Amino acid sequence: MYNNTDFGIKDIVDNQKSLFYVLTPEEKEELQHHISLSNYRKNEFIFKEGDKPTGLIILVDGKVKIYKEGVGGREQIIRMAKPHGVIGYRALVSSENHIASALTLEESVICSISADFIMTRALKNSDFAFKIIQKLARELAFSNGRMVTLTQKHIRGRLAESLILLKDKYGVENDGTTLRVYLSREDIANLSNMTTSNAIRTLSTFANERVISIDGRKIKVLDANRLERVSKLG
Amino acid sequence: MYNNTDFGIKDIVDNQKSLFYVLTPEEKEELQHHISLSNYRKNEFIFKEGDKPTGLIILVDGKVKIYKEGVGGREQIIRMAKPHGVIGYRALVSSENHIASALTLEESVICSISADFIMTRALKNSDFAFKIIQKLARELAFSNGRMVTLTQKHIRGRLAESLILLKDKYGVENDGTTLRVYLSREDIANLSNMTTSNAIRTLSTFANERVISIDGRKIKVLDANRLERVSKLG
DNA sequence: TAGCTTTGATGCTATAAAACATACGAATTA
DNA sequence: TAATTCGTATGTTTTATAGCATCAAAGCTA
C-alpha cells in the first residue's frame, strides 16, 4: 500500500488541477524541499486572524471554515474549504497578516509550502502567478456576490443559498440527496448571517415544506429547484 | 501648455505608482499602441454588469462608483474609484464577464488598455502579474471586511464607516474638514446598505451631535475621533 | 419663468429578525 | 451513575430598520 503522506505530496505536484502543475521540472524539484504535511484534529486552528502567514496551505483532506469575527465577537464564515482547496494564500501573496481564521471542522490533513518558496520562486513563474490571479479574482467575485446576498436577501433566501452553496462545494452522499457536510446549526447560522435560533427555525420550516429533510446534522435536499427558487425569491 | 490626452498617457506609463511602471521598455513601447483615452460625462456607464470586459481601465480623472444590483434591483456600491484607480480588471484577468457596473459620478477621463495586451503581454511579465495579485488580494480583504461590517454593524456604525471610507479615499478640501466627494443621499445609502430615508435621517442625527456638519451634499467631518468610535461601537 | 422632476427632510406604521426564555435529549465530565 | 454542559427546538417579546406618505426646496427643461 502507499504511504498516505507521500501520496498527498505527489498528488499536489503532479495533479493537472493543482496550482503547481504549471511549475517547471526544476521548480517542482525545489518545491519538494519546501513542503510539509501535518495532521489536525477536529476544531483546531490552522491560523488565526492577525497571524503572519507562514506558507501557502493546501487542504489535502478534511473540511475547514474560514471566518472573521465581527461586532461583539459574532462570527461570519467567509468561505468553506474542501480537499485540494488552497487556504491562507491571500495574506501570503499580499504580505499582510491573515484577516480571517481557519478552523478544522473535522480531522484534516494539510500541506504547507513555505512562504519563501512561493514568494521568491513560484510567483516569478508567470504561469503560476496567473493561477493565483485567477483564484483571487474568482474569490473576489464570490465575496462581492455574498456581500449583496447577505445584506439584501431575507432569512429564507440566505439559508437556501447557503444550503445550495454547501451542496455545490461538498456534493452529496451516494443517495444523491444527503449533503456531504455535517455542520452544527451554529455554523450554518454563521455562514448565513443569522442567529442560531433562526437557522434552526428556518431549517424546520424548510423541512415542513418538504424542501429538505433533517435528521440531526444530516440534511437531505429533497427539492433542489424549490430551494433555488427560495434562494432567489425568499 | 500640455495636451491633456498625452499627459494622461505619459503619466500612466512613467509614474512610479502606476501598475505599468514595472514593464520593460519594450513592453512600454508596445503598450502605447494598445492604449486609448476617452471622456465621460456625469452619470455615464463605463461598463455594465454582465458585459464582457474590453480592456483594463484606468480612471485618469473623475469619480466612479462600482456597484451590483441585488434583490429587486436594489443597488449595493461595492467600491468607489478615484483618479489613478484601476477599474474592471477583475473580470478581465479571470476571463469572466463583469459582475458589477461602473458609473461615473462626475465628468471623468478614462484610459483603456486593450484586453489583448494585458492578457498576452503584460501578464507574462511576472512583476506586472504580481502587481495585479497585490491589487486583487487587497481588494479581497476589503470586500471581506465590508461583508462583515455591512451585515453586522447597525445603521450608525455603517454610515460612520462609509464616511470614514470616503474621507480616506478622496481626502478633504483645503479647509481640512470638507469631504472631497459630493454624493447624493441615495448613493451614500447604497454604499452603506440602508434606505435613503435612513441615510438622510442618520446624517441629520450626526449633524445634531456635531460629529459632522451638512450643507446639501457638502459634508464636513467635525470630529473624526468620534466618528471612528461610532463606526466601531454604533 | 413657469411647470415638472428630482432630491432632501421628517413623521408614522409595519415587519423581519434579534433577543430572551424555557425545555429536552444527548454527549461529556465528575 | 449522577451532574453538567452542549446542541437543538420552539414560543414570546422587543427592536432596528424598511416601507410608506407627505412636504419643501432645488434643479431642470420646455
Short mmCIF file of C-alpha atoms (C1' of nucleotides) in Angstrom, two decimals:
data_model
loop_
_atom_site.label_atom_id
_atom_site.label_comp_id
_atom_site.label_asym_id
_atom_site.label_seq_id
_atom_site.Cartn_x
_atom_site.Cartn_y
_atom_site.Cartn_z
CA MET A 1 0.00 0.00 0.00
CA TYR A 2 1.01 3.59 -0.39
CA ASN A 3 2.10 5.89 2.37
CA ASN A 4 -0.58 8.50 2.87
CA THR A 5 1.94 11.29 3.33
CA ASP A 6 3.85 10.65 0.12
CA PHE A 7 0.66 10.24 -1.81
CA GLY A 8 -0.51 13.66 -0.70
CA ILE A 9 2.63 15.43 -1.84
CA LYS A 10 2.91 13.61 -5.16
CA ASP A 11 -0.66 14.47 -5.97
CA ILE A 12 -0.14 18.13 -5.20
CA VAL A 13 2.80 18.41 -7.56
CA ASP A 14 1.53 16.21 -10.37
CA ASN A 15 -2.22 16.62 -10.46
CA GLN A 16 -3.30 18.55 -13.50
CA LYS A 17 -5.74 20.58 -11.45
CA SER A 18 -3.08 21.55 -8.93
CA LEU A 19 -1.77 25.09 -8.75
CA PHE A 20 1.71 23.66 -9.02
CA TYR A 21 1.15 21.76 -12.22
CA VAL A 22 2.46 24.75 -14.19
CA LEU A 23 5.81 24.85 -12.40
CA THR A 24 8.90 23.83 -14.37
CA PRO A 25 10.53 20.48 -13.52
CA GLU A 26 13.30 22.37 -11.68
CA GLU A 27 10.79 24.35 -9.68
CA LYS A 28 8.88 21.18 -8.86
CA GLU A 29 12.11 19.60 -7.69
CA GLU A 30 12.85 22.53 -5.41
CA LEU A 31 9.28 22.56 -4.17
CA GLN A 32 9.88 19.13 -2.62
CA HIS A 33 12.22 20.75 -0.11
CA HIS A 34 9.76 23.39 0.94
CA ILE A 35 6.73 21.29 1.58
CA SER A 36 5.43 19.67 4.75
CA LEU A 37 2.35 17.75 5.74
CA SER A 38 0.58 17.86 9.07
CA ASN A 39 -2.46 16.40 10.70
CA TYR A 40 -5.12 18.31 12.55
CA ARG A 41 -7.88 17.07 14.75
CA LYS A 42 -11.38 18.46 14.66
CA ASN A 43 -11.72 22.05 15.90
CA GLU A 44 -8.08 23.03 15.62
CA PHE A 45 -6.89 26.36 14.29
CA ILE A 46 -4.73 26.32 11.18
CA PHE A 47 -4.23 30.05 11.64
CA LYS A 48 -5.95 32.91 13.38
CA GLU A 49 -6.97 36.40 12.33
CA GLY A 50 -3.93 38.63 12.78
CA ASP A 51 -1.36 35.83 12.40
CA LYS A 52 1.51 36.27 9.99
CA PRO A 53 1.22 33.70 7.22
CA THR A 54 3.90 31.01 7.30
CA GLY A 55 3.16 29.49 3.95
CA LEU A 56 0.61 28.53 1.39
CA ILE A 57 -1.69 25.84 2.73
CA ILE A 58 -3.40 23.13 0.78
CA LEU A 59 -6.13 21.16 2.43
CA VAL A 60 -5.29 17.59 1.48
CA ASP A 61 -8.13 16.05 3.40
CA GLY A 62 -10.88 17.27 5.67
CA LYS A 63 -13.03 20.38 5.90
CA VAL A 64 -12.17 23.86 7.14
CA LYS A 65 -14.15 27.01 7.77
CA ILE A 66 -12.58 30.42 7.18
CA TYR A 67 -14.26 33.09 9.24
CA LYS A 68 -13.95 36.60 10.59
CA GLU A 69 -15.03 37.87 13.96
CA GLY A 70 -17.22 40.93 13.84
CA VAL A 71 -19.27 43.02 16.24
CA GLY A 72 -19.20 41.53 19.75
CA GLY A 73 -17.21 38.50 18.55
CA ARG A 74 -20.00 37.44 16.23
CA GLU A 75 -18.61 35.05 13.65
CA GLN A 76 -19.12 35.33 9.92
CA ILE A 77 -17.96 32.43 7.81
CA ILE A 78 -16.27 33.90 4.73
CA ARG A 79 -15.88 30.63 2.91
CA MET A 80 -15.57 26.90 3.35
CA ALA A 81 -12.62 24.84 2.14
CA LYS A 82 -12.67 21.32 0.79
CA PRO A 83 -9.90 18.87 -0.12
CA HIS A 84 -7.49 20.29 -2.70
CA GLY A 85 -8.57 23.78 -1.73
CA VAL A 86 -6.00 26.45 -1.02
CA ILE A 87 -6.08 28.37 2.24
CA GLY A 88 -4.36 31.46 3.55
CA TYR A 89 -2.84 32.48 0.23
CA ARG A 90 -4.42 35.93 0.16
CA ALA A 91 -2.47 37.18 3.15
CA LEU A 92 0.67 35.44 1.94
CA VAL A 93 0.79 36.95 -1.54
CA SER A 94 -0.08 40.44 -0.31
CA SER A 95 2.47 40.32 2.52
CA GLU A 96 -0.20 41.06 5.07
CA ASN A 97 -1.39 39.27 8.17
CA HIS A 98 -4.35 36.93 8.00
CA ILE A 99 -7.66 38.78 8.04
CA ALA A 100 -9.61 35.65 8.96
CA SER A 101 -9.21 32.48 10.99
CA ALA A 102 -9.14 28.94 9.66
CA LEU A 103 -10.55 26.17 11.85
CA THR A 104 -10.89 22.49 11.01
CA LEU A 105 -14.44 21.14 11.05
CA GLU A 106 -13.23 17.56 11.11
CA GLU A 107 -9.94 15.65 11.18
CA SER A 108 -7.86 17.16 8.41
CA VAL A 109 -4.52 16.84 6.66
CA ILE A 110 -2.85 19.96 5.41
CA CYS A 111 0.15 20.51 3.24
CA SER A 112 2.14 23.67 3.79
CA ILE A 113 4.51 25.22 1.25
CA SER A 114 6.97 27.71 2.66
CA ALA A 115 6.25 31.40 2.20
CA ASP A 116 9.75 31.85 0.91
CA PHE A 117 9.36 29.35 -1.91
CA ILE A 118 6.06 30.85 -3.01
CA MET A 119 7.24 34.44 -2.94
CA THR A 120 10.76 34.10 -4.30
CA ARG A 121 10.36 31.18 -6.67
CA ALA A 122 6.83 30.19 -7.64
CA LEU A 123 5.49 33.71 -8.18
CA LYS A 124 8.40 34.50 -10.53
CA ASN A 125 6.82 31.96 -12.84
CA SER A 126 4.16 33.97 -14.59
CA ASP A 127 2.04 30.88 -15.25
CA PHE A 128 1.90 30.23 -11.55
CA ALA A 129 1.24 33.90 -10.86
CA PHE A 130 -1.61 33.74 -13.33
CA LYS A 131 -3.13 30.78 -11.48
CA ILE A 132 -3.06 32.82 -8.30
CA ILE A 133 -4.60 35.77 -10.11
CA GLN A 134 -7.45 33.58 -11.28
CA LYS A 135 -8.04 32.20 -7.81
CA LEU A 136 -8.08 35.66 -6.26
CA ALA A 137 -10.32 37.05 -8.99
CA ARG A 138 -12.87 34.28 -8.58
CA GLU A 139 -12.83 34.57 -4.82
CA LEU A 140 -13.33 38.32 -5.09
CA ALA A 141 -16.36 37.79 -7.31
CA PHE A 142 -17.69 35.29 -4.78
CA SER A 143 -17.12 37.69 -1.90
CA ASN A 144 -18.81 40.59 -3.67
CA GLY A 145 -21.74 38.35 -4.52
CA ARG A 146 -22.05 37.15 -0.95
CA MET A 147 -21.91 40.72 0.29
CA VAL A 148 -25.06 41.52 -1.68
CA THR A 149 -26.78 38.27 -0.76
CA LEU A 150 -26.08 38.51 2.93
CA THR A 151 -27.17 42.13 3.14
CA GLN A 152 -30.22 42.02 0.91
CA LYS A 153 -31.83 38.60 0.99
CA HIS A 154 -34.19 37.68 3.77
CA ILE A 155 -33.53 34.81 6.13
CA ARG A 156 -35.13 32.12 3.97
CA GLY A 157 -33.21 33.24 0.92
CA ARG A 158 -29.91 33.42 2.77
CA LEU A 159 -30.33 29.98 4.28
CA ALA A 160 -31.41 28.45 0.98
CA GLU A 161 -28.38 29.97 -0.71
CA SER A 162 -26.09 28.55 1.97
CA LEU A 163 -27.53 25.08 1.52
CA ILE A 164 -27.02 25.31 -2.25
CA LEU A 165 -23.50 26.55 -1.65
CA LEU A 166 -22.76 23.59 0.63
CA LYS A 167 -24.22 21.19 -1.89
CA ASP A 168 -22.14 22.67 -4.72
CA LYS A 169 -18.99 22.67 -2.64
CA TYR A 170 -19.14 19.30 -0.92
CA GLY A 171 -21.59 17.38 -3.05
CA VAL A 172 -23.94 14.69 -1.83
CA GLU A 173 -23.64 11.15 -0.49
CA ASN A 174 -24.38 8.14 -2.66
CA ASP A 175 -28.12 8.52 -2.09
CA GLY A 176 -27.94 11.65 -4.26
CA THR A 177 -29.59 13.93 -1.71
CA THR A 178 -27.73 13.93 1.62
CA LEU A 179 -25.26 16.82 1.89
CA ARG A 180 -21.69 15.59 2.34
CA VAL A 181 -21.07 18.04 5.14
CA TYR A 182 -22.31 17.91 8.71
CA LEU A 183 -22.34 21.32 10.31
CA SER A 184 -23.71 22.49 13.62
CA ARG A 185 -26.73 24.76 13.43
CA GLU A 186 -24.46 27.47 14.75
CA ASP A 187 -22.07 27.11 11.80
CA ILE A 188 -24.95 27.13 9.36
CA ALA A 189 -26.16 30.32 11.05
CA ASN A 190 -22.71 31.91 10.88
CA LEU A 191 -22.45 31.07 7.23
CA SER A 192 -25.83 32.62 6.54
CA ASN A 193 -25.66 35.75 8.68
CA MET A 194 -28.39 34.87 11.13
CA THR A 195 -28.77 33.77 14.72
CA THR A 196 -28.62 30.10 15.62
CA SER A 197 -32.28 30.17 16.67
CA ASN A 198 -33.30 31.46 13.28
CA ALA A 199 -31.20 28.88 11.46
CA ILE A 200 -32.87 26.12 13.48
CA ARG A 201 -36.32 27.58 12.99
CA THR A 202 -35.91 28.14 9.28
CA LEU A 203 -34.43 24.69 8.69
CA SER A 204 -37.50 23.27 10.45
CA THR A 205 -39.74 25.33 8.21
CA PHE A 206 -37.95 24.06 5.09
CA ALA A 207 -38.36 20.52 6.39
CA ASN A 208 -42.09 21.09 6.97
CA GLU A 209 -42.33 22.38 3.44
CA ARG A 210 -40.60 19.19 2.23
CA VAL A 211 -37.84 21.20 0.55
CA ILE A 212 -35.29 19.44 2.72
CA SER A 213 -35.34 16.78 5.40
CA ILE A 214 -33.33 16.99 8.58
CA ASP A 215 -32.08 14.25 10.87
CA GLY A 216 -29.67 15.80 13.31
CA ARG A 217 -26.86 17.23 11.25
CA LYS A 218 -27.79 15.18 8.25
CA ILE A 219 -29.54 17.35 5.69
CA LYS A 220 -31.16 15.99 2.55
CA VAL A 221 -32.07 18.33 -0.27
CA LEU A 222 -35.40 16.93 -1.42
CA ASP A 223 -36.35 19.64 -3.90
CA ALA A 224 -33.35 21.43 -5.34
CA ASN A 225 -35.42 23.52 -7.75
CA ARG A 226 -37.62 24.80 -4.99
CA LEU A 227 -34.56 25.56 -2.89
CA GLU A 228 -33.15 27.53 -5.80
CA ARG A 229 -36.38 29.48 -6.05
CA VAL A 230 -36.41 30.19 -2.33
CA SER A 231 -32.84 31.42 -2.64
CA LYS A 232 -33.86 33.84 -5.37
CA LEU A 233 -37.26 34.96 -4.15
CA GLY A 234 -37.29 34.32 -0.41
CA MET B 1 0.61 74.12 -22.36
CA TYR B 2 0.42 70.36 -22.43
CA ASN B 3 -2.17 68.34 -24.21
CA ASN B 4 -4.34 66.70 -21.60
CA THR B 5 -4.53 63.44 -23.52
CA ASP B 6 -0.78 62.99 -23.91
CA PHE B 7 -0.19 63.95 -20.34
CA GLY B 8 -2.57 61.27 -19.15
CA ILE B 9 -0.86 58.50 -21.10
CA LYS B 10 2.68 59.55 -20.24
CA ASP B 11 1.78 59.59 -16.59
CA ILE B 12 0.28 56.15 -16.72
CA VAL B 13 3.40 54.62 -18.22
CA ASP B 14 6.01 56.56 -16.27
CA ASN B 15 4.54 57.21 -12.86
CA GLN B 16 6.27 55.15 -10.21
CA LYS B 17 2.96 54.29 -8.60
CA SER B 18 1.49 53.09 -11.86
CA LEU B 19 0.83 49.41 -12.45
CA PHE B 20 2.80 49.73 -15.66
CA TYR B 21 5.93 51.10 -14.11
CA VAL B 22 7.32 47.55 -13.86
CA LEU B 23 7.00 46.84 -17.58
CA THR B 24 10.18 46.59 -19.63
CA PRO B 25 10.96 49.42 -22.07
CA GLU B 26 9.88 47.20 -24.96
CA GLU B 27 6.59 46.39 -23.25
CA LYS B 28 6.03 50.06 -22.51
CA GLU B 29 6.68 50.87 -26.13
CA GLU B 30 4.14 48.31 -27.26
CA LEU B 31 1.67 49.49 -24.65
CA GLN B 32 1.49 52.83 -26.48
CA HIS B 33 -0.28 51.10 -29.34
CA HIS B 34 -2.88 49.50 -27.12
CA ILE B 35 -3.99 52.46 -25.13
CA SER B 36 -6.81 54.91 -25.65
CA LEU B 37 -8.31 57.79 -23.72
CA SER B 38 -11.94 58.78 -23.58
CA ASN B 39 -14.12 61.28 -21.86
CA TYR B 40 -17.30 60.57 -19.99
CA ARG B 41 -19.94 62.91 -18.73
CA LYS B 42 -21.58 62.57 -15.36
CA ASN B 43 -23.80 59.50 -14.95
CA GLU B 44 -22.45 57.51 -17.87
CA PHE B 45 -21.76 53.80 -17.74
CA ILE B 46 -18.20 52.66 -18.30
CA PHE B 47 -19.46 49.10 -18.26
CA LYS B 48 -22.47 47.20 -17.01
CA GLU B 49 -22.91 44.01 -15.02
CA GLY B 50 -22.77 41.13 -17.49
CA ASP B 51 -20.68 42.97 -20.09
CA LYS B 52 -17.60 41.32 -21.49
CA PRO B 53 -14.53 43.32 -20.49
CA THR B 54 -12.84 45.11 -23.38
CA GLY B 55 -9.74 46.15 -21.54
CA LEU B 56 -8.18 47.32 -18.34
CA ILE B 57 -9.46 50.73 -17.40
CA ILE B 58 -7.63 53.42 -15.52
CA LEU B 59 -9.56 56.34 -14.18
CA VAL B 60 -7.41 59.30 -15.16
CA ASP B 61 -9.73 61.91 -13.76
CA GLY B 62 -13.13 61.93 -12.11
CA LYS B 63 -15.01 59.65 -9.74
CA VAL B 64 -16.75 56.35 -10.41
CA LYS B 65 -18.94 54.04 -8.38
CA ILE B 66 -18.79 50.28 -8.89
CA TYR B 67 -21.99 48.61 -7.83
CA LYS B 68 -24.06 45.46 -8.06
CA GLU B 69 -27.79 45.17 -8.35
CA GLY B 70 -29.37 42.88 -5.82
CA VAL B 71 -32.85 41.91 -4.67
CA GLY B 72 -35.50 43.92 -6.56
CA GLY B 73 -32.85 46.00 -8.31
CA ARG B 74 -31.54 47.38 -5.05
CA GLU B 75 -28.07 48.79 -5.58
CA GLN B 76 -25.06 47.97 -3.43
CA ILE B 77 -21.94 50.01 -4.06
CA ILE B 78 -19.00 47.60 -3.94
CA ARG B 79 -16.33 50.24 -4.07
CA MET B 80 -15.54 53.75 -5.22
CA ALA B 81 -12.79 54.64 -7.67
CA LYS B 82 -10.63 57.74 -7.69
CA PRO B 83 -8.08 59.11 -10.16
CA HIS B 84 -5.31 56.62 -10.90
CA GLY B 85 -7.56 53.83 -9.75
CA VAL B 86 -7.96 50.71 -11.84
CA ILE B 87 -11.40 49.50 -12.84
CA GLY B 88 -12.77 46.35 -14.37
CA TYR B 89 -9.57 44.35 -14.09
CA ARG B 90 -11.08 41.54 -12.03
CA ALA B 91 -13.32 40.35 -14.83
CA LEU B 92 -10.58 40.88 -17.38
CA VAL B 93 -7.89 38.79 -15.70
CA SER B 94 -10.28 35.98 -14.85
CA SER B 95 -11.79 35.89 -18.35
CA GLU B 96 -15.25 36.41 -16.97
CA ASN B 97 -17.92 38.98 -17.61
CA HIS B 98 -18.24 41.97 -15.34
CA ILE B 99 -20.05 41.18 -12.11
CA ALA B 100 -20.71 44.84 -11.34
CA SER B 101 -21.46 48.08 -13.16
CA ALA B 102 -19.24 51.17 -13.27
CA LEU B 103 -20.94 54.56 -13.48
CA THR B 104 -19.30 57.99 -13.49
CA LEU B 105 -20.29 60.25 -10.61
CA GLU B 106 -18.89 63.31 -12.35
CA GLU B 107 -17.17 64.19 -15.62
CA SER B 108 -14.36 61.68 -15.98
CA VAL B 109 -11.47 60.74 -18.21
CA ILE B 110 -10.62 57.09 -18.58
CA CYS B 111 -7.73 55.34 -20.18
CA SER B 112 -8.34 51.89 -21.61
CA ILE B 113 -5.66 49.32 -22.31
CA SER B 114 -6.66 46.52 -24.65
CA ALA B 115 -7.57 43.16 -23.16
CA ASP B 116 -5.22 41.53 -25.60
CA PHE B 117 -2.18 43.49 -24.49
CA ILE B 118 -2.88 42.80 -20.82
CA MET B 119 -3.50 39.10 -21.25
CA THR B 120 -0.87 38.18 -23.82
CA ARG B 121 1.89 40.63 -22.94
CA ALA B 122 1.67 42.37 -19.59
CA LEU B 123 0.66 39.34 -17.55
CA LYS B 124 3.60 37.37 -18.94
CA ASN B 125 5.76 39.79 -17.00
CA SER B 126 5.74 38.32 -13.52
CA ASP B 127 6.38 41.71 -11.92
CA PHE B 128 3.24 43.03 -13.53
CA ALA B 129 1.36 39.88 -12.60
CA PHE B 130 2.49 40.39 -9.03
CA LYS B 131 1.12 43.93 -9.04
CA ILE B 132 -2.23 42.56 -10.11
CA ILE B 133 -2.04 39.89 -7.42
CA GLN B 134 -1.48 42.54 -4.80
CA LYS B 135 -4.38 44.64 -6.04
CA LEU B 136 -6.72 41.67 -6.06
CA ALA B 137 -5.57 40.48 -2.64
CA ARG B 138 -6.11 43.90 -1.06
CA GLU B 139 -9.49 44.28 -2.70
CA LEU B 140 -10.50 40.84 -1.45
CA ALA B 141 -9.54 41.79 2.09
CA PHE B 142 -11.57 44.98 1.70
CA SER B 143 -14.55 43.08 0.38
CA ASN B 144 -14.46 40.51 3.17
CA GLY B 145 -14.20 43.27 5.72
CA ARG B 146 -17.11 45.15 4.22
CA MET B 147 -19.15 41.95 4.20
CA VAL B 148 -18.84 41.73 7.97
CA THR B 149 -19.39 45.44 8.50
CA LEU B 150 -22.45 45.67 6.32
CA THR B 151 -24.06 42.60 7.83
CA GLN B 152 -23.21 43.17 11.48
CA LYS B 153 -22.93 46.86 12.26
CA HIS B 154 -26.02 48.89 12.97
CA ILE B 155 -27.03 51.84 10.84
CA ARG B 156 -24.98 54.43 12.71
CA GLY B 157 -21.87 52.29 12.54
CA ARG B 158 -22.31 51.52 8.87
CA LEU B 159 -22.83 55.16 7.95
CA ALA B 160 -19.90 56.31 10.07
CA GLU B 161 -17.68 53.73 8.40
CA SER B 162 -18.78 54.89 4.97
CA LEU B 163 -17.95 58.49 5.81
CA ILE B 164 -14.51 57.45 7.03
CA LEU B 165 -14.05 55.40 3.90
CA LEU B 166 -14.94 58.40 1.72
CA LYS B 167 -12.59 60.61 3.67
CA ASP B 168 -9.73 58.13 3.33
CA LYS B 169 -10.36 57.61 -0.35
CA TYR B 170 -10.99 61.16 -1.57
CA GLY B 171 -9.49 63.27 1.17
CA VAL B 172 -10.71 66.69 2.23
CA GLU B 173 -10.77 70.18 0.73
CA ASN B 174 -8.29 72.83 1.80
CA ASP B 175 -10.30 73.64 4.91
CA GLY B 176 -9.22 70.25 6.27
CA THR B 177 -12.74 69.01 7.02
CA THR B 178 -14.96 69.08 3.92
CA LEU B 179 -15.08 65.72 2.15
CA ARG B 180 -13.78 65.94 -1.41
CA VAL B 181 -16.72 63.97 -2.74
CA TYR B 182 -20.29 65.09 -3.22
CA LEU B 183 -22.67 62.17 -3.28
CA SER B 184 -26.43 62.04 -3.29
CA ARG B 185 -28.04 60.70 -0.15
CA GLU B 186 -29.10 57.75 -2.24
CA ASP B 187 -25.52 56.89 -3.13
CA ILE B 188 -24.46 57.25 0.48
CA ALA B 189 -27.30 54.88 1.38
CA ASN B 190 -26.31 52.38 -1.30
CA LEU B 191 -22.75 52.45 -0.09
CA SER B 192 -23.87 51.81 3.47
CA ASN B 193 -26.57 49.20 2.95
CA MET B 194 -29.51 51.24 4.13
CA THR B 195 -32.51 53.04 2.68
CA THR B 196 -32.19 56.63 1.51
CA SER B 197 -34.54 57.74 4.29
CA ASN B 198 -32.30 56.21 6.89
CA ALA B 199 -29.17 57.74 5.39
CA ILE B 200 -30.81 61.18 5.48
CA ARG B 201 -32.11 60.67 8.99
CA THR B 202 -28.82 59.37 10.36
CA LEU B 203 -26.76 62.10 8.69
CA SER B 204 -29.09 64.62 10.37
CA THR B 205 -28.54 62.91 13.71
CA PHE B 206 -24.76 63.03 13.26
CA ALA B 207 -25.06 66.73 12.40
CA ASN B 208 -27.14 67.35 15.53
CA GLU B 209 -24.48 65.56 17.54
CA ARG B 210 -21.86 67.87 15.96
CA VAL B 211 -19.90 64.88 14.62
CA ILE B 212 -20.35 66.20 11.10
CA SER B 213 -21.98 69.22 9.50
CA ILE B 214 -24.10 69.04 6.38
CA ASP B 215 -24.84 71.68 3.79
CA GLY B 216 -26.54 69.98 0.87
CA ARG B 217 -24.05 67.45 -0.44
CA LYS B 218 -21.18 69.12 1.32
CA ILE B 219 -20.21 67.12 4.38
CA LYS B 220 -17.67 68.28 6.93
CA VAL B 221 -16.19 65.81 9.36
CA LEU B 222 -16.03 67.85 12.57
CA ASP B 223 -14.97 65.11 14.97
CA ALA B 224 -13.08 62.32 13.26
CA ASN B 225 -12.33 60.50 16.52
CA ARG B 226 -15.95 60.42 17.49
CA LEU B 227 -16.87 59.22 14.00
CA GLU B 228 -14.31 56.44 14.39
CA ARG B 229 -15.88 55.47 17.71
CA VAL B 230 -19.37 55.47 16.23
CA SER B 231 -18.09 53.26 13.44
CA LYS B 232 -16.74 50.78 15.98
CA LEU B 233 -19.42 50.90 18.64
CA GLY B 234 -22.54 52.17 16.87
"C1'" DT C 1 -40.27 81.96 -15.97
"C1'" DA C 2 -43.46 78.51 -15.09
"C1'" DG C 3 -44.08 73.87 -14.57
"C1'" DC C 4 -42.10 69.49 -13.74
"C1'" DT C 5 -38.91 66.38 -11.70
"C1'" DT C 6 -35.59 65.17 -8.51
"C1'" DT C 7 -33.59 65.39 -4.00
"C1'" DG C 8 -33.72 66.02 0.74
"C1'" DA C 9 -36.30 66.02 5.09
"C1'" DT C 10 -39.40 64.12 8.59
"C1'" DG C 11 -43.18 61.58 10.74
"C1'" DC C 12 -45.77 57.31 11.14
"C1'" DT C 13 -46.54 52.33 10.54
"C1'" DA C 14 -45.35 47.70 9.60
"C1'" DT C 15 -42.36 43.92 9.96
"C1'" DA C 16 -38.31 40.92 9.82
"C1'" DA C 17 -35.18 39.34 12.69
"C1'" DA C 18 -32.79 39.64 17.09
"C1'" DA C 19 -33.07 38.79 21.85
"C1'" DC C 20 -34.75 36.34 25.54
"C1'" DA C 21 -36.81 32.43 27.89
"C1'" DT C 22 -37.68 27.69 28.55
"C1'" DA C 23 -37.30 22.89 27.67
"C1'" DC C 24 -35.32 18.49 26.44
"C1'" DG C 25 -32.28 14.85 24.84
"C1'" DA C 26 -27.53 13.64 24.03
"C1'" DA C 27 -22.92 13.95 24.99
"C1'" DT C 28 -19.32 14.83 28.23
"C1'" DT C 29 -17.32 15.01 32.69
"C1'" DA C 30 -17.01 14.36 37.65
"C1'" DT D 1 -24.14 6.97 37.54
"C1'" DA D 2 -25.18 11.48 38.66
"C1'" DA D 3 -24.28 16.03 37.32
"C1'" DT D 4 -23.31 19.29 33.97
"C1'" DT D 5 -22.78 21.20 29.66
"C1'" DC D 6 -23.99 21.50 24.83
"C1'" DG D 7 -26.80 21.37 20.80
"C1'" DT D 8 -31.32 21.57 19.22
"C1'" DA D 9 -36.07 23.09 19.37
"C1'" DT D 10 -39.83 26.38 19.95
"C1'" DG D 11 -42.64 30.14 21.93
"C1'" DT D 12 -42.79 35.19 23.26
"C1'" DT D 13 -41.15 39.90 23.36
"C1'" DT D 14 -38.57 43.65 21.72
"C1'" DT D 15 -36.31 46.44 18.45
"C1'" DA D 16 -33.95 48.11 14.45
"C1'" DT D 17 -34.91 49.27 10.17
"C1'" DA D 18 -37.69 49.07 5.99
"C1'" DG D 19 -41.62 50.99 3.84
"C1'" DC D 20 -44.84 54.48 3.03
"C1'" DA D 21 -46.67 59.15 2.96
"C1'" DT D 22 -46.20 63.97 2.83
"C1'" DC D 23 -43.87 68.21 2.07
"C1'" DA D 24 -40.32 71.69 0.86
"C1'" DA D 25 -36.58 73.16 -1.76
"C1'" DA D 26 -33.68 72.91 -5.56
"C1'" DG D 27 -32.59 71.91 -10.13
"C1'" DC D 28 -34.04 71.11 -14.93
"C1'" DT D 29 -36.30 71.88 -19.15
"C1'" DA D 30 -39.79 73.24 -22.14
#
